[in-house]
Short mmCIF file of C-alpha atoms and ligand atoms in Angstrom, two decimals:
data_model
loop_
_atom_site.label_atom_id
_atom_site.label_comp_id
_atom_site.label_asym_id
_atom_site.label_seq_id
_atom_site.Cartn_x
_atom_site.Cartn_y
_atom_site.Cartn_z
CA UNK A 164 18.51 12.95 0.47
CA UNK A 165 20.37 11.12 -1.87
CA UNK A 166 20.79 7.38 -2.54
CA UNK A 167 23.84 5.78 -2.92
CA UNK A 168 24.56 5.75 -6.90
CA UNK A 169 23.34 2.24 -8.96
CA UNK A 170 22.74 1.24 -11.98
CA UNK A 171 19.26 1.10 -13.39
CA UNK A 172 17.55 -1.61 -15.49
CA UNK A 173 14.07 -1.59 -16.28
CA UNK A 174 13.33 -4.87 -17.70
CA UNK A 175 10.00 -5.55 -20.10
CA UNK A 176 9.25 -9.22 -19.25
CA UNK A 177 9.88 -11.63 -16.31
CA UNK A 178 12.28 -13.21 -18.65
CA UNK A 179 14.20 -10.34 -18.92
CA UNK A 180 14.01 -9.66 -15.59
CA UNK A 181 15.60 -13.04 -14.72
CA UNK A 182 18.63 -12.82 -16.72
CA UNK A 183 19.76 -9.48 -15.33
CA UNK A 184 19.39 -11.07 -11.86
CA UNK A 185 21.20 -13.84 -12.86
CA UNK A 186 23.75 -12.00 -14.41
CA UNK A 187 24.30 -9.41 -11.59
CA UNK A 188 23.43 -11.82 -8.35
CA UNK A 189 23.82 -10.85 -5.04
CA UNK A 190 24.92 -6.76 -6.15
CA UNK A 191 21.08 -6.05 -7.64
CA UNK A 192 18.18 -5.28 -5.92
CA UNK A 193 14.65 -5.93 -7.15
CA UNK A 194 12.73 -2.65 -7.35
CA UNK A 195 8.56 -2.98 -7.05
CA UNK A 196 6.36 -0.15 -5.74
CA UNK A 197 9.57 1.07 -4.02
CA UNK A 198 7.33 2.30 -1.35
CA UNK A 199 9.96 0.81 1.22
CA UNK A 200 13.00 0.47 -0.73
CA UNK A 201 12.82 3.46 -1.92
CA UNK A 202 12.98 5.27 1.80
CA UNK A 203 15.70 2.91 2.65
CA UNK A 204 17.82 3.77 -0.13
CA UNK A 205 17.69 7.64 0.82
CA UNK A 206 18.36 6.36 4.21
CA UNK A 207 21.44 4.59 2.47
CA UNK A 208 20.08 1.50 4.82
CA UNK A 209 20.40 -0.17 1.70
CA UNK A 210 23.10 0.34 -0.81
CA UNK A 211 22.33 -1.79 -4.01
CA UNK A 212 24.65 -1.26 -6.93
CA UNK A 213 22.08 -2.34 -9.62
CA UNK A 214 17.89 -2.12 -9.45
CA UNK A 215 15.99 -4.04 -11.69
CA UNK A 216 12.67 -2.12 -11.76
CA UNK A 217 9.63 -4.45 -12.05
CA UNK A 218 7.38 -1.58 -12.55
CA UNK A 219 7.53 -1.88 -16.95
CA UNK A 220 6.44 -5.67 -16.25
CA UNK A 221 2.81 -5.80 -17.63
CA UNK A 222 2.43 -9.35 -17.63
CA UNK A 223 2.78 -9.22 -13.34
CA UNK A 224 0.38 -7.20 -12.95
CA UNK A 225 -3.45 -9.21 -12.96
CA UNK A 226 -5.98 -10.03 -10.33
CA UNK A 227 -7.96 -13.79 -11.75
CA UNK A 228 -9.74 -16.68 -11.06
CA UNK A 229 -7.57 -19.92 -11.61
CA UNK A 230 -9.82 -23.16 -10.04
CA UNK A 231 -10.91 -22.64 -6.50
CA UNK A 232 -8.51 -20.15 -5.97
CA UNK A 233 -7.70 -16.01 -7.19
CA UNK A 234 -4.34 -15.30 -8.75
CA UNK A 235 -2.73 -12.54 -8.44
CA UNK A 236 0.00 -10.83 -10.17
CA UNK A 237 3.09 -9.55 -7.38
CA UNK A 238 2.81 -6.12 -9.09
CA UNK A 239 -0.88 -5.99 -8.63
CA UNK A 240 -1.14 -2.59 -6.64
CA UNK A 241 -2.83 -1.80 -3.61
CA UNK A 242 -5.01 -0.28 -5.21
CA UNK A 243 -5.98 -2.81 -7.76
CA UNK A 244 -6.68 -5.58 -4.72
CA UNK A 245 -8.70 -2.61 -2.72
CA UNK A 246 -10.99 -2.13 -5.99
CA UNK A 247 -11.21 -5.62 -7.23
CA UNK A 248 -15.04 -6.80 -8.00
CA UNK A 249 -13.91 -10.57 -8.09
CA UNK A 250 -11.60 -10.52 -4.24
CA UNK A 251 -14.72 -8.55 -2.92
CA UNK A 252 -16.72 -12.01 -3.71
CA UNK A 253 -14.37 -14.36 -3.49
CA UNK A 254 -11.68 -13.58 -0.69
CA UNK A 255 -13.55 -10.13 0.61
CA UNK A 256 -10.55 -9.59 3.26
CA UNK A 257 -7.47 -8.92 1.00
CA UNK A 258 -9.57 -5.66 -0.05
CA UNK A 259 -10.49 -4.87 3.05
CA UNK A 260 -6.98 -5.08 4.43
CA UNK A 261 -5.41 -3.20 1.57
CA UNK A 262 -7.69 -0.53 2.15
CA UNK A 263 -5.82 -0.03 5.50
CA UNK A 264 -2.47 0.49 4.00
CA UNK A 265 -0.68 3.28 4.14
CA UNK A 266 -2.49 6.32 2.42
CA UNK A 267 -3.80 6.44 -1.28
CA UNK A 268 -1.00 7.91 -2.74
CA UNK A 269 1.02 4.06 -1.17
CA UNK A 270 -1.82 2.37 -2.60
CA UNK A 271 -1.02 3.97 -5.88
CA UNK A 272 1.93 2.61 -6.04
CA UNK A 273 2.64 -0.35 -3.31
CA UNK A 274 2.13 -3.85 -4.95
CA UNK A 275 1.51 -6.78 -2.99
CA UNK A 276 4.64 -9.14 -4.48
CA UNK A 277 6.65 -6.17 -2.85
CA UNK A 278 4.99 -5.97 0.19
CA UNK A 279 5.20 -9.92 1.18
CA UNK A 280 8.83 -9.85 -0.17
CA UNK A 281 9.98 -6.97 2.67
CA UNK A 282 8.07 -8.61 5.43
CA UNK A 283 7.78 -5.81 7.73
CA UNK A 284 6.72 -6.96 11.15
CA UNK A 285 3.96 -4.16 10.90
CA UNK A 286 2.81 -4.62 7.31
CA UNK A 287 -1.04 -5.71 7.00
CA UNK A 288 -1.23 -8.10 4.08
CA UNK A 289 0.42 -11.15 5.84
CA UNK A 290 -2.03 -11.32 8.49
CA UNK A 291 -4.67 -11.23 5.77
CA UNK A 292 -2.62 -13.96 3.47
CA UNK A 293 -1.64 -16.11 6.80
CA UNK A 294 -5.57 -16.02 7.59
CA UNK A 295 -6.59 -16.96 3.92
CA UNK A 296 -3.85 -20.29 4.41
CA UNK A 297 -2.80 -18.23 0.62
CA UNK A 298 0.40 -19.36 -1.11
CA UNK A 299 3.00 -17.49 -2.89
CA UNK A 300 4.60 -18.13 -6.21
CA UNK A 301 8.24 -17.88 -6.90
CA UNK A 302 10.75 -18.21 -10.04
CA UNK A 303 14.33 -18.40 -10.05
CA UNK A 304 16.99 -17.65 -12.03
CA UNK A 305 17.43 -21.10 -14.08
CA UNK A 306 13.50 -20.25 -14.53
CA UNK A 307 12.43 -23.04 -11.76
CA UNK A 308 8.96 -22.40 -10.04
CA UNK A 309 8.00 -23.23 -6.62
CA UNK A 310 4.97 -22.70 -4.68
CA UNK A 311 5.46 -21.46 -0.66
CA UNK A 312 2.72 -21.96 1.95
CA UNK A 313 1.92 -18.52 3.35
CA UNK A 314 3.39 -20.35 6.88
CA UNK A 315 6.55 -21.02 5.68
CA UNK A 316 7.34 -18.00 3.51
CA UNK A 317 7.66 -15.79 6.58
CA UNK A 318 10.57 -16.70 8.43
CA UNK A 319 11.68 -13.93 10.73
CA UNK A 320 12.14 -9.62 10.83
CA UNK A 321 11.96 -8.64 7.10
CA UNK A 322 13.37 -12.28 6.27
CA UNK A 323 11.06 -14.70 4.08
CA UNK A 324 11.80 -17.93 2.44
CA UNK A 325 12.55 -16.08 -0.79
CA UNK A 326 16.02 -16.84 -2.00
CA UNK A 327 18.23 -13.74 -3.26
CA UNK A 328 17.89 -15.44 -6.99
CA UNK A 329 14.02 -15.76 -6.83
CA UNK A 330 11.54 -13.15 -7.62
CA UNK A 331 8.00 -13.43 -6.41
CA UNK A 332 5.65 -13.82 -9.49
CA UNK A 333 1.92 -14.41 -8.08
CA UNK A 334 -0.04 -14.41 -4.73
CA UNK A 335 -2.68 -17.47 -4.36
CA UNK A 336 -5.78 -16.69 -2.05
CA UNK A 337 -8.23 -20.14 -2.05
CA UNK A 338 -11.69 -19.16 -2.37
CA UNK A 339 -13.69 -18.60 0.46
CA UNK A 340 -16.16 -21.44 1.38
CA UNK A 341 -19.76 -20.79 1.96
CA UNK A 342 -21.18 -19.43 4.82
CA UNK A 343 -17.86 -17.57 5.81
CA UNK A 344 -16.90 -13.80 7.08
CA UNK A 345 -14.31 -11.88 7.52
CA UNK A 346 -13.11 -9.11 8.78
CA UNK A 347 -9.48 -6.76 9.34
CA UNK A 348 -9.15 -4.68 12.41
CA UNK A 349 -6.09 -2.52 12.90
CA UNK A 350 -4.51 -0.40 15.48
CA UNK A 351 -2.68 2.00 13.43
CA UNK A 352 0.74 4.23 14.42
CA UNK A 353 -1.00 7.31 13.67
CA UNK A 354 1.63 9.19 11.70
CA UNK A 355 3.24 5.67 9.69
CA UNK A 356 0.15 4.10 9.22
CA UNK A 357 1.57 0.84 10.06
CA UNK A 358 0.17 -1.93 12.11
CA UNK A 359 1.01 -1.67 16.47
CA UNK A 360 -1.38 -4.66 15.46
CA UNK A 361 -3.72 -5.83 12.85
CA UNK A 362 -5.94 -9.45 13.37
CA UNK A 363 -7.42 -10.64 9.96
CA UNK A 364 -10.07 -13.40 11.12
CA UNK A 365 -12.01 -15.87 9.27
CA UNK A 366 -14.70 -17.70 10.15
CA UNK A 367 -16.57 -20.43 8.71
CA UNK A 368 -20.16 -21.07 10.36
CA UNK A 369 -22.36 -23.95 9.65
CA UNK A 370 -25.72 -22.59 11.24
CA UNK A 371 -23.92 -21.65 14.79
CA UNK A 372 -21.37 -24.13 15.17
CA UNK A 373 -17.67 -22.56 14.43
CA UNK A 374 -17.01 -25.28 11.12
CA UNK A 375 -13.56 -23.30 10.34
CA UNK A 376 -11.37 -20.29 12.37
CA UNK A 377 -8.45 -18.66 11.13
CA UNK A 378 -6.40 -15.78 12.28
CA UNK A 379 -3.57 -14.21 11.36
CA UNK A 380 -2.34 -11.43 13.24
CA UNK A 381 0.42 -8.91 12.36
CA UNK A 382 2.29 -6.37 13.79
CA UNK A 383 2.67 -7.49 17.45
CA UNK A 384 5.57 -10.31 16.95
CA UNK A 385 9.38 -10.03 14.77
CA UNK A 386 6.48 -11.90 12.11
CA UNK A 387 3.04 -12.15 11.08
CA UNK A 388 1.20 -15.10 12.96
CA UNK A 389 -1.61 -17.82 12.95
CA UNK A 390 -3.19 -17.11 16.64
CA UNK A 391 -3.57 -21.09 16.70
CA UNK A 392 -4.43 -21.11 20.10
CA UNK A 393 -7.37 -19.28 19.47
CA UNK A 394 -8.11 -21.04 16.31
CA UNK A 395 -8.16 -24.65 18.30
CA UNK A 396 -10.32 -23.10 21.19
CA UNK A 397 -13.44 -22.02 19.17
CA UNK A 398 -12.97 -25.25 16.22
CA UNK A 399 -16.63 -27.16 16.50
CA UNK A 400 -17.97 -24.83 19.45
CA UNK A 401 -21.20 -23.71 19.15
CA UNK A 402 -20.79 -19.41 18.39
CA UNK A 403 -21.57 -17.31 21.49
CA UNK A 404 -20.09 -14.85 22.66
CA UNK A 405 -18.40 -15.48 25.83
CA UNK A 406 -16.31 -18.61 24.17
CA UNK A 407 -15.31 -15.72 21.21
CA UNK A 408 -14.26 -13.39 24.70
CA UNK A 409 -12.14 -16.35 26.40
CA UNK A 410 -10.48 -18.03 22.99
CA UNK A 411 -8.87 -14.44 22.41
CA UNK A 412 -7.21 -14.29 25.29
CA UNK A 413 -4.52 -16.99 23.75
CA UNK A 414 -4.40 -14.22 21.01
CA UNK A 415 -1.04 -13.94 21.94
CA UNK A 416 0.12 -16.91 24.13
CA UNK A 417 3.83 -18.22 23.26
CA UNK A 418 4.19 -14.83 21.45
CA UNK A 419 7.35 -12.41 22.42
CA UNK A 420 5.73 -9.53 21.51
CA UNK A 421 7.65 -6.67 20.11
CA UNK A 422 8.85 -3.35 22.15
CA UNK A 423 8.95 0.14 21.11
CA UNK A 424 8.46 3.86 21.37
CA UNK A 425 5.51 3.34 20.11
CA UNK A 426 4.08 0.50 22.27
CA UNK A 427 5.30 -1.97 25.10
CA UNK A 428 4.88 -5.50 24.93
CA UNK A 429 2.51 -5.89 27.63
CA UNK A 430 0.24 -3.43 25.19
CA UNK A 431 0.70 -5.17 22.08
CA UNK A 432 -0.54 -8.64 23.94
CA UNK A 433 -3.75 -6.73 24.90
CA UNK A 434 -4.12 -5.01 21.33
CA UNK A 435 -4.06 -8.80 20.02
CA UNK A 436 -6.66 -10.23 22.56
CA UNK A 437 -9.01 -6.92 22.19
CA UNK A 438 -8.75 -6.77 18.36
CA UNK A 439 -9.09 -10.86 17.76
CA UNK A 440 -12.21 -10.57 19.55
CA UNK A 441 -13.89 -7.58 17.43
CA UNK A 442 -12.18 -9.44 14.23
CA UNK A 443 -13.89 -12.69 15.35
CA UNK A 444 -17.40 -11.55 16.15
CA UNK A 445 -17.40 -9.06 13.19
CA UNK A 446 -16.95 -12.05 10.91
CA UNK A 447 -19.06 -14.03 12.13
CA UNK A 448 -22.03 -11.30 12.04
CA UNK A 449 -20.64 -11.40 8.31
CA UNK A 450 -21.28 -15.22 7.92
CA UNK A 451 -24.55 -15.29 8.97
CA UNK A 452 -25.65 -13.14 6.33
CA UNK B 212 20.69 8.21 -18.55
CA UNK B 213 18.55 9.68 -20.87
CA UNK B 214 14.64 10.12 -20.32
CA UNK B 215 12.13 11.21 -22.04
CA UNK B 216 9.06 12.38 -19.82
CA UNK B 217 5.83 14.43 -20.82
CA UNK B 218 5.04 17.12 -17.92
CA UNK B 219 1.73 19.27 -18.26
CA UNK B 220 1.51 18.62 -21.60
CA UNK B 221 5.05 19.05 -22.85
CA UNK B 222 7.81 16.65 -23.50
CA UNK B 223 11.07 17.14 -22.38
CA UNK B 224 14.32 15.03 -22.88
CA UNK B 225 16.93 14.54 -20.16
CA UNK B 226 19.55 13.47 -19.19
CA UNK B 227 19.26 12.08 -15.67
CA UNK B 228 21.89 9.63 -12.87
CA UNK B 229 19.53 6.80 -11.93
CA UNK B 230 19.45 7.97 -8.36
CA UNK B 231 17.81 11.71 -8.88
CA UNK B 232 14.55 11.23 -7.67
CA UNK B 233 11.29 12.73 -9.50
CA UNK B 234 10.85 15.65 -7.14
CA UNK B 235 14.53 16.80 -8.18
CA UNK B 236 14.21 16.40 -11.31
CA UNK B 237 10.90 18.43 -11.41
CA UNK B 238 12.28 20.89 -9.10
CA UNK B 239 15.99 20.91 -10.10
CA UNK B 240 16.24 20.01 -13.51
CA UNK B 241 12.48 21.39 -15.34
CA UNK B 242 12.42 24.15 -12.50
CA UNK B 243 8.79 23.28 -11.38
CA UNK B 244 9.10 24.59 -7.92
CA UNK B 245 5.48 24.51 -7.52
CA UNK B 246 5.89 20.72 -6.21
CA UNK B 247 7.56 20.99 -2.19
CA UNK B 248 9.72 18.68 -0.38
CA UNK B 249 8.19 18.85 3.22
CA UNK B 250 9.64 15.45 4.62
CA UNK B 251 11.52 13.35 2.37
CA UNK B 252 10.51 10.69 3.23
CA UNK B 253 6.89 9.35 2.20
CA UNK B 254 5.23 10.81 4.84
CA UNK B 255 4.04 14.41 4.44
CA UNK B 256 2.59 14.71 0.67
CA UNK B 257 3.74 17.99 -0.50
CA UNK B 258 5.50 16.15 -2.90
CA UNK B 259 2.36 14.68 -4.54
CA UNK B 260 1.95 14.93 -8.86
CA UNK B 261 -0.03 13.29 -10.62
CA UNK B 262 1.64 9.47 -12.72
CA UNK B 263 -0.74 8.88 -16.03
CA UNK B 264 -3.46 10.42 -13.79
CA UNK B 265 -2.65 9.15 -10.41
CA UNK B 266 -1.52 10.47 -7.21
CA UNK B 267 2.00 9.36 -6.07
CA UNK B 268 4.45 10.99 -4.07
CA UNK B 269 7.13 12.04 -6.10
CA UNK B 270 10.05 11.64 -3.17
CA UNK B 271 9.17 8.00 -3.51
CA UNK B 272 9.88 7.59 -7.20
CA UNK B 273 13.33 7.75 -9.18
CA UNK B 274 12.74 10.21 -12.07
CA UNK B 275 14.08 7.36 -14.71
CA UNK B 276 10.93 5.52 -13.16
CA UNK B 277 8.81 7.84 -15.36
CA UNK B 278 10.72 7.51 -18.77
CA UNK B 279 7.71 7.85 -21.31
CA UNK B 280 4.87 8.35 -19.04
CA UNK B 281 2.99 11.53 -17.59
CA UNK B 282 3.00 13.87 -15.21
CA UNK B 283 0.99 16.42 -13.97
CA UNK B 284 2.02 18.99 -11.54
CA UNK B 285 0.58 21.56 -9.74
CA UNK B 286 1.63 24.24 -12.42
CA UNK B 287 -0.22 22.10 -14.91
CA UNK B 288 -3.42 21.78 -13.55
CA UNK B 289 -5.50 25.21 -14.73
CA UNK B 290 -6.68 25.68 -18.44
CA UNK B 291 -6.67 28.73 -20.34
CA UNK B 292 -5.74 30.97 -17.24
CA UNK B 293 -8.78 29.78 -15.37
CA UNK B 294 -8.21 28.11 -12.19
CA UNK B 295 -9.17 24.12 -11.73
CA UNK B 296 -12.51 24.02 -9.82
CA UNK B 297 -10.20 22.24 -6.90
CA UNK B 298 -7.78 25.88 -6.76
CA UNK B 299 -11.18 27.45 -6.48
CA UNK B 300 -12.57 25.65 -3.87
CA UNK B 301 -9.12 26.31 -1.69
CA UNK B 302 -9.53 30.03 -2.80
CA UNK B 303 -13.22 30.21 -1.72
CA UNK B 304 -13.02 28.04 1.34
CA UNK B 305 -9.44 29.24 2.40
CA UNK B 306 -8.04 25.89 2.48
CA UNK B 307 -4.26 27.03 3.00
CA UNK B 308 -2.58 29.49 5.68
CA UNK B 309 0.88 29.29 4.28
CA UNK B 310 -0.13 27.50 1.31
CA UNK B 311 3.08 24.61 1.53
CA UNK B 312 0.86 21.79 1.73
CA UNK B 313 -1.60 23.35 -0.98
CA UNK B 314 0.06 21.57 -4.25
CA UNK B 315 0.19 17.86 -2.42
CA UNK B 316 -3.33 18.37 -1.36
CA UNK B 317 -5.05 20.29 -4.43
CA UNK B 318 -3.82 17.09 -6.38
CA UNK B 319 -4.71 14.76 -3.57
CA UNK B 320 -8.06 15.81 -3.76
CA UNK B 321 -8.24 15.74 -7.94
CA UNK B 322 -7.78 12.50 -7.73
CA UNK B 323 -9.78 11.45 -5.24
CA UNK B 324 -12.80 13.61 -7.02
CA UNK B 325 -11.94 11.84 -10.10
CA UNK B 326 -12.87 8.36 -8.63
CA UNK B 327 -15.52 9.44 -6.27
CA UNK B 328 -17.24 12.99 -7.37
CA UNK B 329 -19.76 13.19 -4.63
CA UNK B 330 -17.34 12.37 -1.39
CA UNK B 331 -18.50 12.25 2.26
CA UNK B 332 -16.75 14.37 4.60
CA UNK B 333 -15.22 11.11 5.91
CA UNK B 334 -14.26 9.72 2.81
CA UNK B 335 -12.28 13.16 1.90
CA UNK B 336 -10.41 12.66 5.06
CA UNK B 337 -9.61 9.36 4.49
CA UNK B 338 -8.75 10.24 0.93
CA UNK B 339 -6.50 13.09 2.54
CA UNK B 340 -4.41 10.98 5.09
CA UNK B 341 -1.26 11.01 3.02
CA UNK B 342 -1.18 14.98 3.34
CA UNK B 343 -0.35 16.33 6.36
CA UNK B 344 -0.82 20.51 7.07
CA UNK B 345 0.30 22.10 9.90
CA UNK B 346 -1.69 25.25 9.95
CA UNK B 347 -5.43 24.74 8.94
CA UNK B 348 -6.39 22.20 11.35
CA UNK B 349 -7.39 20.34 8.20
CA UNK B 350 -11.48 22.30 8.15
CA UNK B 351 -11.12 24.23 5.63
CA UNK B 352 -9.24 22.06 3.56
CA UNK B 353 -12.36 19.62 3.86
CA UNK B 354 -15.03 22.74 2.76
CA UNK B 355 -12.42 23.43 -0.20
CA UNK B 356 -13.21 19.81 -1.60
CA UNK B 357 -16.69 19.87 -1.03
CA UNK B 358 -17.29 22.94 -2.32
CA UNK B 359 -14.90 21.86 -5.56
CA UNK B 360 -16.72 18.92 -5.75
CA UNK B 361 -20.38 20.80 -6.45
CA UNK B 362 -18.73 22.80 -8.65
CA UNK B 363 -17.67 19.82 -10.85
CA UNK B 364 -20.71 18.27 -10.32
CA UNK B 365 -22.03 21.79 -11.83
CA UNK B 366 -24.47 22.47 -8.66
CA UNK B 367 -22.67 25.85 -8.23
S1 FES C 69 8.33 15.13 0.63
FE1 FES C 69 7.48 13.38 -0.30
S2 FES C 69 6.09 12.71 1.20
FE2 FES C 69 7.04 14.36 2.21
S1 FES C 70 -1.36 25.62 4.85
FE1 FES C 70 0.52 25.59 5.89
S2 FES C 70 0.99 23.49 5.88
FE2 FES C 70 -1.00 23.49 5.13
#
């Protein structure tokens, strides 16, 4: 399996970086961990004439506390985020949910900037940065930053708010408050690894009365979603267990969930309701502690 | 485009279109057959080496990726004729049938001994999920790590 032939840069800095997309626009292709372009190339799915590999870019590649919130590089790997000491405390569910990806030798290599950027409809991080209400931070060619909410940077089926002269430069996960739990629960396709559905909830107590909810859920609809249904249904109720059972079933209300070989619709729906419950009551047990 | 790569230990300089991929060029180009092509495409791990120490599958990788860095293959992974304690364990525990999944896996397994050298029999499957065999029914594969693992541990 061959690619399609392209020319190969492998810039040193962002800046560098920038002015080869700028000088060869809409023809290049930014390469990260290549764990999806890479398979899509073979497939010639995607024929780019130049690829401007990210992967000599040091200075993209950090995980660090900035204020309230951790910063992290887009060419952080999997691996890095699964491992890090300072997301364990701070925003425990990114590693949790990048220990689900793929297999080791992915995490290896996968970064995170790459992973948001391709917005597969089965990837596991944007249920987990959905969830965290994270934000992702972008650069253009004329060097002009801007900062996405995690809601608006995922638009549609492998389509984000990222404009063909932007490159993603940092992921922004707030701190979690006190008192809070998480937790990632995936179905997996056994032999991809990828997501029928994943449900990243979090879950803010203040001693049993449900202060914060959030849940993202991936894998089910053409994007990653905030179940907000579910969110609004538990908001300032008191935790037990049968509200957790009847808020999940709007796991996926207004949703068209997706249809494949792999799993009807109808299944998906129930995947989202069965997993948002686990998620939910598994992060709460975490908040109490 | 010209590359210059070090591969068990020895550099070599070549010259490379942007689109060969690493398990080509090892293959093709350096004639380290030892490394197999099961799938293609990022699923089965017989392709696995070893990048500055970690495991990556080399299908999933352009060989001018790895200009100046290392690799380590499967051919590159015993020392002065004596098997790695991971070839061992596969000998001792007859972790391969045909043996085509044996390179992904033996180097699958070194590095998941290098970050964790006293794995649970769970944890070595999870650390395995990126190889896939189709004649052991995965057992003895298992018993070949653990038993590699005491040995690096120096318990046998
Ligand atoms: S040949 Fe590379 S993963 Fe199968
Ligand atoms: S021993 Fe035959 S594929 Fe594993």
């Amino acid at each position: 399996m061959f690619p399609a032939p392209f020319e190969y840069y492998a810039p040193k800095t962002l800046q560098e970086a920038l002015s080869l997309l700028a000088q060869h626009g809409e023809n290049a292709k930014v390469l990260a961990g290549g764990q999806s372009l890479v398979p899509l190339m073979k497939l010639r799915l995607s024929t780019p004439a130049v690829i401007i590999d990210l992967n000599g870019i040091a200075e993209l590649r950090y995980i660090r506390e900035e204020g309230n919130y951790v910063a992290i590089g887009a060419m952080a790997r999997h691996y890095d985020l699964e491992t890090s000491d300072l997301l364990k405390r701070l925003c425990p569910i990114l590693p949790e949910c990048a220990s689900h990806i793929g297999d080791v030798q992915v995490r290896n290599r996968g970064t995170i900037g790459g992973s948001l950027a391709h917005a597969d409809p089965a990837a596991d991080y944007p249920a987990a940065v959905l969830a965290c209400e994270g934000e992702i931070k972008v650069v253009d060619t004329d060097g002009k930053e801007r900062v996405i909410k995690a809601t608006d940077f995922f638009v549609d089926l492998f389509t984000t708010a990222l404009q063909p002269n932007e490159i993603i430069t940092e992921i922004r996960i707030p701190a979690f408050a006190p008192k809070t739990g998480s937790a990632y629960l995936k179905m997996e396709q056994l032999a991809s690894g990828y997501a029928l559905c994943g449900v990243a909830a979090i879950v803010s107590l203040d001693d049993s009365v449900i202060q914060d909810v959030r849940v993202g859920i991936t894998g089910v609809a053409p994007k990653a979603y905030r179940a907000t249904g579910v969110e609004n249904a538990l908001k300032g109720q008191a935790f037990n267990p049968k509200t957790i059972e009847q808020a999940s079933e709007l796991a996926a209300d207004g949703i068209n969930p997706l249809e494949d070989i792999h799993a009807d619709a109808e299944y998906r729906a129930h995947l989202a309701k069965v997993l948002t419950k686990r998620a939910l009551l598994k992060a709460i047990e975490r908040a109490k502690v | 485009m010209r590359i210059n790569v070090t591969v068990n230990g020895r550099q070599y300089s070549s010259d490379v279109e942007p689109r060969m991929l690493l398990v080509h060029y090892l293959r093709d180009v350096l004639g380290l057959t030892g490394t197999h092509i099961g799938c293609e495409t990022g699923v089965c791990g017989a392709c696995t080496v070893l990048l500055n120490g970690e495991a990556v599958k080399s299908c999933m990788l352009f060989a001018v990726q790895v200009d100046g860095q290392e690799i380590t293959t499967i051919e590159g992974i015993s020392q002065d004729g004596q098997l790695h304690p991971v070839q061992q364990g596969f000998w001792e525990k007859h972790g391969l049938q045909c043996g085509y999944c044996t390179p992904g896996m033996i180097l699958a397994s070194i590095q998941l001994l290098k970050r964790n050298p006293n794995p649970t029999e769970e944890e070595i499957r999870h650390a395995l999920v990126g190889n896939l065999c189709r004649c052991t029914g995965y057992q003895q594969i298992v018993e070949a790590v653990q038993w590699a693992a005491q040995k690096m541990r120096g318990e046998i």
